GROMACS .gro file of C-alpha atoms in nm:
model
  332
    1MET     CA    1  10.748   2.383 -17.224
    2ARG     CA    2  10.686   1.947 -17.174
    3PHE     CA    3  10.885   1.651 -17.186
    4ILE     CA    4  10.870   1.445 -17.478
    5ASP     CA    5  11.002   1.095 -17.604
    6ILE     CA    6  11.296   1.172 -17.880
    7GLU     CA    7  11.116   0.945 -18.071
    8ASP     CA    8  10.799   1.257 -18.112
    9TYR     CA    9  11.051   1.505 -18.160
   10ASN     CA   10  10.901   1.765 -18.460
   11PRO     CA   11  11.163   2.008 -18.601
   12LEU     CA   12  10.858   2.140 -18.794
   13THR     CA   13  10.708   2.269 -18.468
   14MET     CA   14  10.918   2.219 -18.163
   15GLN     CA   15  11.223   2.345 -18.040
   16LEU     CA   16  11.443   2.280 -17.787
   17ALA     CA   17  11.355   2.432 -17.449
   18MET     CA   18  11.678   2.308 -17.245
   19PRO     CA   19  12.027   2.257 -17.389
   20ILE     CA   20  12.176   1.933 -17.479
   21TYR     CA   21  12.498   1.784 -17.289
   22ASP     CA   22  12.755   1.511 -17.379
   23ARG     CA   23  12.892   1.281 -17.121
   24MET     CA   24  13.183   1.546 -17.007
   25ARG     CA   25  12.877   1.811 -16.969
   26ARG     CA   26  12.957   2.040 -17.188
   27VAL     CA   27  12.666   2.202 -17.430
   28LEU     CA   28  12.618   1.963 -17.757
   29LEU     CA   29  12.323   2.215 -17.877
   30THR     CA   30  12.205   2.506 -17.679
   31ALA     CA   31  11.807   2.592 -17.635
   32GLY     CA   32  11.601   2.778 -17.874
   33ARG     CA   33  11.681   2.563 -18.168
   34THR     CA   34  11.561   2.323 -18.399
   35ILE     CA   35  11.755   1.956 -18.401
   36HIS     CA   36  11.877   1.872 -18.741
   37PRO     CA   37  11.815   1.505 -18.851
   38ASN     CA   38  12.193   1.454 -18.837
   39TYR     CA   39  12.198   1.596 -18.481
   40LEU     CA   40  11.887   1.419 -18.386
   41GLU     CA   41  12.091   1.052 -18.480
   42ARG     CA   42  12.378   1.152 -18.307
   43ILE     CA   43  12.197   1.246 -17.981
   44LYS     CA   44  11.998   0.907 -17.926
   45ALA     CA   45  12.380   0.755 -17.997
   46ILE     CA   46  12.471   0.881 -17.664
   47GLY     CA   47  12.171   0.753 -17.503
   48VAL     CA   48  11.948   1.078 -17.492
   49SER     CA   49  11.581   0.945 -17.516
   50THR     CA   50  11.373   1.260 -17.334
   51LEU     CA   51  11.366   1.629 -17.437
   52VAL     CA   52  11.260   1.933 -17.330
   53VAL     CA   53  11.087   2.162 -17.607
   54GLU     CA   54  10.857   2.424 -17.668
   55ASP     CA   55  10.574   2.433 -17.859
   56ALA     CA   56  10.237   2.554 -17.978
   57GLU     CA   57   9.999   2.320 -17.732
   58SER     CA   58  10.315   2.439 -17.491
   59THR     CA   59  10.284   2.795 -17.446
   60GLY     CA   60  10.294   2.933 -17.129
   61ILE     CA   61  10.372   2.608 -16.937
   62THR     CA   62  10.723   2.690 -16.741
   63LEU     CA   63  10.799   2.362 -16.554
   64GLU     CA   64  10.888   2.614 -16.292
   65GLU     CA   65  10.918   2.329 -16.032
   66MET     CA   66  11.191   2.224 -16.171
   67LEU     CA   67  11.527   2.232 -16.022
   68ASP     CA   68  11.727   2.487 -16.286
   69MET     CA   69  11.969   2.310 -16.511
   70PRO     CA   70  12.264   2.492 -16.446
   71THR     CA   71  12.247   2.416 -16.020
   72TRP     CA   72  12.132   2.035 -16.153
   73MET     CA   73  12.444   2.002 -16.380
   74ASP     CA   74  12.709   2.109 -16.075
   75THR     CA   75  12.539   1.895 -15.854
   76ILE     CA   76  12.631   1.595 -16.096
   77ALA     CA   77  12.958   1.699 -16.093
   78VAL     CA   78  13.006   1.727 -15.744
   79VAL     CA   79  12.822   1.338 -15.748
   80GLN     CA   80  13.061   1.241 -16.020
   81GLN     CA   81  13.393   1.356 -15.851
   82ALA     CA   82  13.256   1.145 -15.538
   83PHE     CA   83  13.234   0.827 -15.732
   84GLU     CA   84  13.582   0.922 -15.893
   85ASP     CA   85  13.767   0.970 -15.586
   86ALA     CA   86  13.590   0.637 -15.428
   87SER     CA   87  13.662   0.458 -15.708
   88ASN     CA   88  14.049   0.580 -15.663
   89LYS     CA   89  13.992   0.562 -15.295
   90LYS     CA   90  14.057   0.937 -15.258
   91ARG     CA   91  13.916   1.146 -14.921
   92LEU     CA   92  13.603   1.190 -15.108
   93PRO     CA   93  13.503   1.605 -15.165
   94ILE     CA   94  13.339   1.671 -14.836
   95VAL     CA   95  13.319   2.064 -14.859
   96ALA     CA   96  13.182   2.010 -15.245
   97LEU     CA   97  12.912   1.779 -15.087
   98GLN     CA   98  12.831   2.000 -14.817
   99ARG     CA   99  12.779   2.309 -15.020
  100ALA     CA  100  12.567   2.086 -15.299
  101VAL     CA  101  12.364   1.964 -14.987
  102ALA     CA  102  12.278   2.320 -14.827
  103LEU     CA  103  12.167   2.424 -15.207
  104LEU     CA  104  11.958   2.170 -15.253
  105ILE     CA  105  11.794   2.191 -14.908
  106LYS     CA  106  11.729   2.576 -14.986
  107GLU     CA  107  11.612   2.480 -15.352
  108VAL     CA  108  11.365   2.199 -15.195
  109PHE     CA  109  11.203   2.464 -14.972
  110ALA     CA  110  11.205   2.771 -15.214
  111HIS     CA  111  10.915   2.534 -15.406
  112LYS     CA  112  10.601   2.399 -15.325
  113THR     CA  113  10.726   2.070 -15.479
  114ILE     CA  114  10.987   1.935 -15.745
  115ILE     CA  115  10.958   1.794 -16.035
  116LEU     CA  116  11.268   1.615 -16.164
  117VAL     CA  117  11.453   1.662 -16.448
  118PRO     CA  118  11.449   1.293 -16.667
  119THR     CA  119  11.816   1.139 -16.618
  120THR     CA  120  11.753   1.028 -16.985
  121SER     CA  121  11.780   1.360 -17.072
  122LEU     CA  122  12.116   1.347 -17.044
  123SER     CA  123  12.422   1.141 -17.216
  124ALA     CA  124  12.411   0.785 -17.090
  125GLY     CA  125  12.716   0.863 -16.897
  126LEU     CA  126  12.582   1.086 -16.649
  127VAL     CA  127  12.290   0.893 -16.564
  128ARG     CA  128  12.400   0.754 -16.259
  129TYR     CA  129  12.513   1.035 -16.136
  130ALA     CA  130  12.180   1.216 -16.192
  131HIS     CA  131  12.006   0.951 -16.082
  132SER     CA  132  12.152   1.011 -15.728
  133VAL     CA  133  12.106   1.398 -15.772
  134ASN     CA  134  11.694   1.343 -15.821
  135VAL     CA  135  11.694   1.072 -15.546
  136ALA     CA  136  11.845   1.335 -15.321
  137LEU     CA  137  11.591   1.608 -15.444
  138LEU     CA  138  11.302   1.372 -15.418
  139SER     CA  139  11.397   1.243 -15.060
  140LEU     CA  140  11.403   1.641 -14.925
  141GLN     CA  141  11.032   1.685 -15.121
  142ILE     CA  142  10.886   1.409 -14.850
  143ALA     CA  143  11.128   1.526 -14.594
  144LYS     CA  144  10.955   1.850 -14.615
  145HIS     CA  145  10.616   1.658 -14.518
  146LEU     CA  146  10.779   1.484 -14.236
  147GLY     CA  147  10.883   1.791 -14.042
  148TYR     CA  148  11.257   1.661 -14.008
  149THR     CA  149  11.492   1.930 -13.836
  150GLN     CA  150  11.818   2.070 -14.021
  151GLY     CA  151  12.046   1.835 -13.959
  152GLN     CA  152  11.808   1.536 -14.024
  153LEU     CA  153  11.799   1.738 -14.391
  154ARG     CA  154  12.143   1.752 -14.391
  155ASP     CA  155  12.229   1.374 -14.337
  156LEU     CA  156  11.952   1.269 -14.534
  157ALA     CA  157  12.044   1.481 -14.837
  158LEU     CA  158  12.434   1.370 -14.813
  159GLY     CA  159  12.337   1.006 -14.793
  160ALA     CA  160  12.070   1.056 -15.063
  161LEU     CA  161  12.334   1.175 -15.291
  162LEU     CA  162  12.569   0.907 -15.208
  163HIS     CA  163  12.388   0.641 -15.153
  164ASP     CA  164  12.509   0.446 -15.457
  165ILE     CA  165  12.831   0.523 -15.402
  166GLY     CA  166  12.916   0.166 -15.320
  167LYS     CA  167  12.882   0.115 -15.709
  168ALA     CA  168  13.221   0.286 -15.732
  169VAL     CA  169  13.399  -0.011 -15.596
  170THR     CA  170  13.182  -0.305 -15.665
  171ASP     CA  171  12.900  -0.402 -15.990
  172LYS     CA  172  12.746  -0.662 -15.763
  173GLU     CA  173  12.407  -0.533 -15.685
  174GLU     CA  174  12.405  -0.696 -15.334
  175GLU     CA  175  12.747  -0.531 -15.222
  176HIS     CA  176  12.712  -0.238 -15.279
  177PRO     CA  177  12.506  -0.095 -14.975
  178ILE     CA  178  12.783  -0.267 -14.768
  179LYS     CA  179  13.039  -0.072 -14.963
  180GLY     CA  180  12.876   0.265 -14.991
  181PHE     CA  181  12.830   0.234 -14.558
  182ASP     CA  182  13.251   0.166 -14.530
  183ILE     CA  183  13.317   0.468 -14.790
  184ILE     CA  184  13.109   0.702 -14.608
  185LYS     CA  185  13.195   0.588 -14.267
  186GLU     CA  186  13.573   0.652 -14.352
  187ASN     CA  187  13.489   1.019 -14.384
  188ARG     CA  188  13.441   1.151 -14.041
  189GLU     CA  189  13.268   1.445 -14.130
  190MET     CA  190  13.018   1.240 -14.201
  191SER     CA  191  12.702   1.130 -14.026
  192LEU     CA  192  12.699   0.710 -13.941
  193LEU     CA  193  12.305   0.802 -14.009
  194SER     CA  194  12.409   0.909 -14.344
  195ALA     CA  195  12.629   0.598 -14.410
  196HIS     CA  196  12.305   0.366 -14.263
  197ILE     CA  197  12.123   0.552 -14.554
  198ALA     CA  198  12.336   0.415 -14.818
  199TYR     CA  199  12.334  -0.010 -14.607
  200GLN     CA  200  12.000   0.036 -14.575
  201HIS     CA  201  11.798   0.213 -14.887
  202HIS     CA  202  11.740  -0.144 -15.023
  203GLU     CA  203  11.613  -0.266 -14.682
  204TRP     CA  204  11.238  -0.330 -14.671
  205ILE     CA  205  10.992  -0.352 -14.361
  206ASN     CA  206  10.885  -0.680 -14.457
  207GLY     CA  207  11.209  -0.831 -14.397
  208GLN     CA  208  11.229  -0.906 -14.806
  209GLY     CA  209  11.503  -0.655 -14.849
  210TYR     CA  210  11.909  -0.663 -14.874
  211PRO     CA  211  12.186  -0.659 -14.775
  212ARG     CA  212  12.025  -0.818 -14.434
  213LYS     CA  213  11.703  -0.845 -14.497
  214LEU     CA  214  11.646  -0.625 -14.185
  215LYS     CA  215  11.247  -0.603 -14.084
  216GLY     CA  216  11.045  -0.376 -13.867
  217GLN     CA  217  11.206  -0.088 -13.663
  218ALA     CA  218  11.545  -0.234 -13.787
  219VAL     CA  219  11.455  -0.023 -14.095
  220LEU     CA  220  11.527   0.350 -13.981
  221GLU     CA  221  11.322   0.581 -14.153
  222LEU     CA  222  11.527   0.826 -14.359
  223PRO     CA  223  11.670   0.503 -14.565
  224GLN     CA  224  11.335   0.411 -14.652
  225VAL     CA  225  11.247   0.785 -14.777
  226VAL     CA  226  11.567   0.712 -14.995
  227GLY     CA  227  11.443   0.389 -15.053
  228ILE     CA  228  11.097   0.529 -15.237
  229ALA     CA  229  11.289   0.819 -15.379
  230ASN     CA  230  11.488   0.529 -15.533
  231VAL     CA  231  11.264   0.306 -15.651
  232TYR     CA  232  11.027   0.640 -15.807
  233ASP     CA  233  11.340   0.787 -16.028
  234HIS     CA  234  11.438   0.422 -16.140
  235MET     CA  235  11.031   0.414 -16.294
  236LEU     CA  236  11.061   0.704 -16.408
  237SER     CA  237  11.390   0.687 -16.599
  238ASN     CA  238  11.422   0.332 -16.676
  239LYS     CA  239  11.107   0.221 -16.715
  240LYS     CA  240  10.986   0.529 -16.864
  241MET     CA  241  10.697   0.473 -16.611
  242PRO     CA  242  10.452   0.799 -16.643
  243PRO     CA  243  10.432   0.991 -16.273
  244HIS     CA  244  10.089   0.854 -16.169
  245GLU     CA  245  10.204   0.517 -16.257
  246ALA     CA  246  10.477   0.499 -16.033
  247LEU     CA  247  10.316   0.683 -15.723
  248GLU     CA  248  10.037   0.412 -15.767
  249TYR     CA  249  10.269   0.149 -15.741
  250ILE     CA  250  10.476   0.300 -15.443
  251MET     CA  251  10.152   0.326 -15.250
  252THR     CA  252  10.100  -0.061 -15.318
  253LYS     CA  253  10.396  -0.117 -15.126
  254SER     CA  254  10.253   0.084 -14.807
  255ASP     CA  255  10.366  -0.132 -14.494
  256GLU     CA  256  10.500  -0.426 -14.678
  257GLU     CA  257  10.802  -0.263 -14.802
  258PHE     CA  258  10.788   0.075 -14.667
  259SER     CA  259  10.583   0.233 -14.382
  260PHE     CA  260  10.258   0.372 -14.421
  261LYS     CA  261  10.392   0.705 -14.259
  262VAL     CA  262  10.644   0.761 -14.507
  263VAL     CA  263  10.459   0.638 -14.846
  264GLN     CA  264  10.176   0.907 -14.725
  265ALA     CA  265  10.452   1.157 -14.684
  266PHE     CA  266  10.559   1.071 -15.058
  267VAL     CA  267  10.231   1.101 -15.171
  268ASN     CA  268  10.149   1.430 -15.031
  269SER     CA  269  10.469   1.508 -15.209
  270VAL     CA  270  10.519   1.459 -15.569
  271PRO     CA  271  10.205   1.548 -15.853
  272SER     CA  272  10.039   1.277 -16.046
  273TYR     CA  273  10.055   1.491 -16.323
  274VAL     CA  274  10.384   1.745 -16.486
  275PRO     CA  275  10.277   2.024 -16.630
  276GLY     CA  276  10.352   1.955 -17.044
  277THR     CA  277  10.148   1.615 -17.006
  278LYS     CA  278   9.886   1.549 -17.271
  279VAL     CA  279   9.597   1.383 -17.107
  280GLU     CA  280   9.265   1.243 -17.177
  281LEU     CA  281   8.997   1.293 -16.954
  282PHE     CA  282   8.679   1.030 -16.944
  283THR     CA  283   8.442   1.258 -17.121
  284GLY     CA  284   8.664   1.204 -17.415
  285GLU     CA  285   8.831   1.551 -17.443
  286GLN     CA  286   9.210   1.567 -17.461
  287ALA     CA  287   9.365   1.855 -17.258
  288ILE     CA  288   9.737   1.921 -17.151
  289VAL     CA  289   9.821   1.990 -16.768
  290SER     CA  290   9.921   2.352 -16.783
  291ARG     CA  291  10.047   2.413 -16.433
  292ILE     CA  292  10.014   2.300 -16.045
  293ASN     CA  293   9.802   2.464 -15.829
  294GLN     CA  294   9.629   2.410 -15.528
  295HIS     CA  295   9.654   2.027 -15.522
  296LEU     CA  296   9.895   1.781 -15.626
  297GLN     CA  297   9.672   1.557 -15.767
  298ARG     CA  298   9.470   1.746 -15.932
  299PRO     CA  299   9.618   2.038 -16.202
  300VAL     CA  300   9.512   2.274 -16.413
  301ILE     CA  301   9.483   2.174 -16.757
  302ARG     CA  302   9.389   2.317 -17.063
  303PHE     CA  303   9.193   2.196 -17.347
  304LEU     CA  304   9.372   2.149 -17.651
  305THR     CA  305   9.022   2.254 -17.854
  306ASN     CA  306   8.992   2.600 -17.742
  307GLY     CA  307   9.253   2.680 -17.516
  308VAL     CA  308   9.050   2.735 -17.172
  309GLU     CA  309   9.185   2.625 -16.878
  310MET     CA  310   9.033   2.425 -16.528
  311ASP     CA  311   9.141   2.391 -16.208
  312LEU     CA  312   9.081   2.015 -16.134
  313ALA     CA  313   9.096   2.057 -15.800
  314GLU     CA  314   8.727   2.308 -15.832
  315ASN     CA  315   8.616   2.011 -16.052
  316PRO     CA  316   8.581   1.703 -15.854
  317SER     CA  317   8.365   1.528 -16.111
  318VAL     CA  318   8.630   1.588 -16.419
  319VAL     CA  319   8.861   1.297 -16.401
  320ILE     CA  320   9.157   1.192 -16.588
  321LYS     CA  321   9.129   0.888 -16.807
  322ARG     CA  322   9.494   0.840 -16.977
  323VAL     CA  323   9.826   0.993 -16.985
  324LEU     CA  324   9.875   1.041 -17.421
  325ASN     CA  325  10.152   1.031 -17.601
  326ASN     CA  326  10.181   1.221 -17.959
  327ASN     CA  327  10.080   0.924 -18.150
  328GLN     CA  328   9.758   0.890 -17.975
  329GLU     CA  329   9.629   1.213 -18.002
  330ASP     CA  330   9.290   1.303 -18.190
  331GLY     CA  331   9.220   0.898 -18.175
  332LYS     CA  332   9.497   0.794 -18.348
   0.00000   0.00000   0.00000
């Protein structure tokens, strides 16, 4: 199993490993089948640009650290309902949000790390809500390394799920944190800290963020956690940046946009190379990442030539040079 760009899909060698959904969260295509060219064009038309497939090279790769699709889709539905309620000036679905938060906390703490499902694997109409779920998942993963209490975890997850809720009522980028703060604050069952996450997730400790250009310790830690998760997921989905490059970018913002403490927790939380990623070593050999074992940044790889596996954590002299696209294999 591995993620591929839809342009790299080959119906002769690949089959879907995960379903494809439309904007109403209905299954368009089920897992375990190939995609007819006519369906492929329809999928592209609704905005899907990433597929999860099985092929000979990814046999045995499970992506077990990824949240299961039913749970992901159910949580997306809760966030979507919250946005619609906010847009219609209705009370937010508090109970459904609290249940979603409890489930996400349980899932994150049951895994060593979390591999995010790309928002680009969904119809464009669901991307906003899927992004919020991914931000919540990654925020909780970072929080594991910061030792937060259960109360802090709940406030963090709720604030992360709703960090962009202000966009339900305004199209102005610099206004949405303020609008989000107001929406959450109006619901008394929600912590004021969750509201401040929506308010401050675009603030930077160097004072160059928005909406208030807060600086230093005036920027709370939980919003910084969500801020990093927000930037990271945008880089993966919007910019199609490989995870190791997105991670390195975040590292350059340490003590500039985000505190060193939070950046370090982030680095210790996410893998540089997701299972299923094809790579080239400095030796020129090509391999596929098969799983994450001892070290998040040093995965187990499988050589494409002979299928032999090697744990990079136990072989420090073996270094990945670059990530390969399908059209870069075998020197193409």
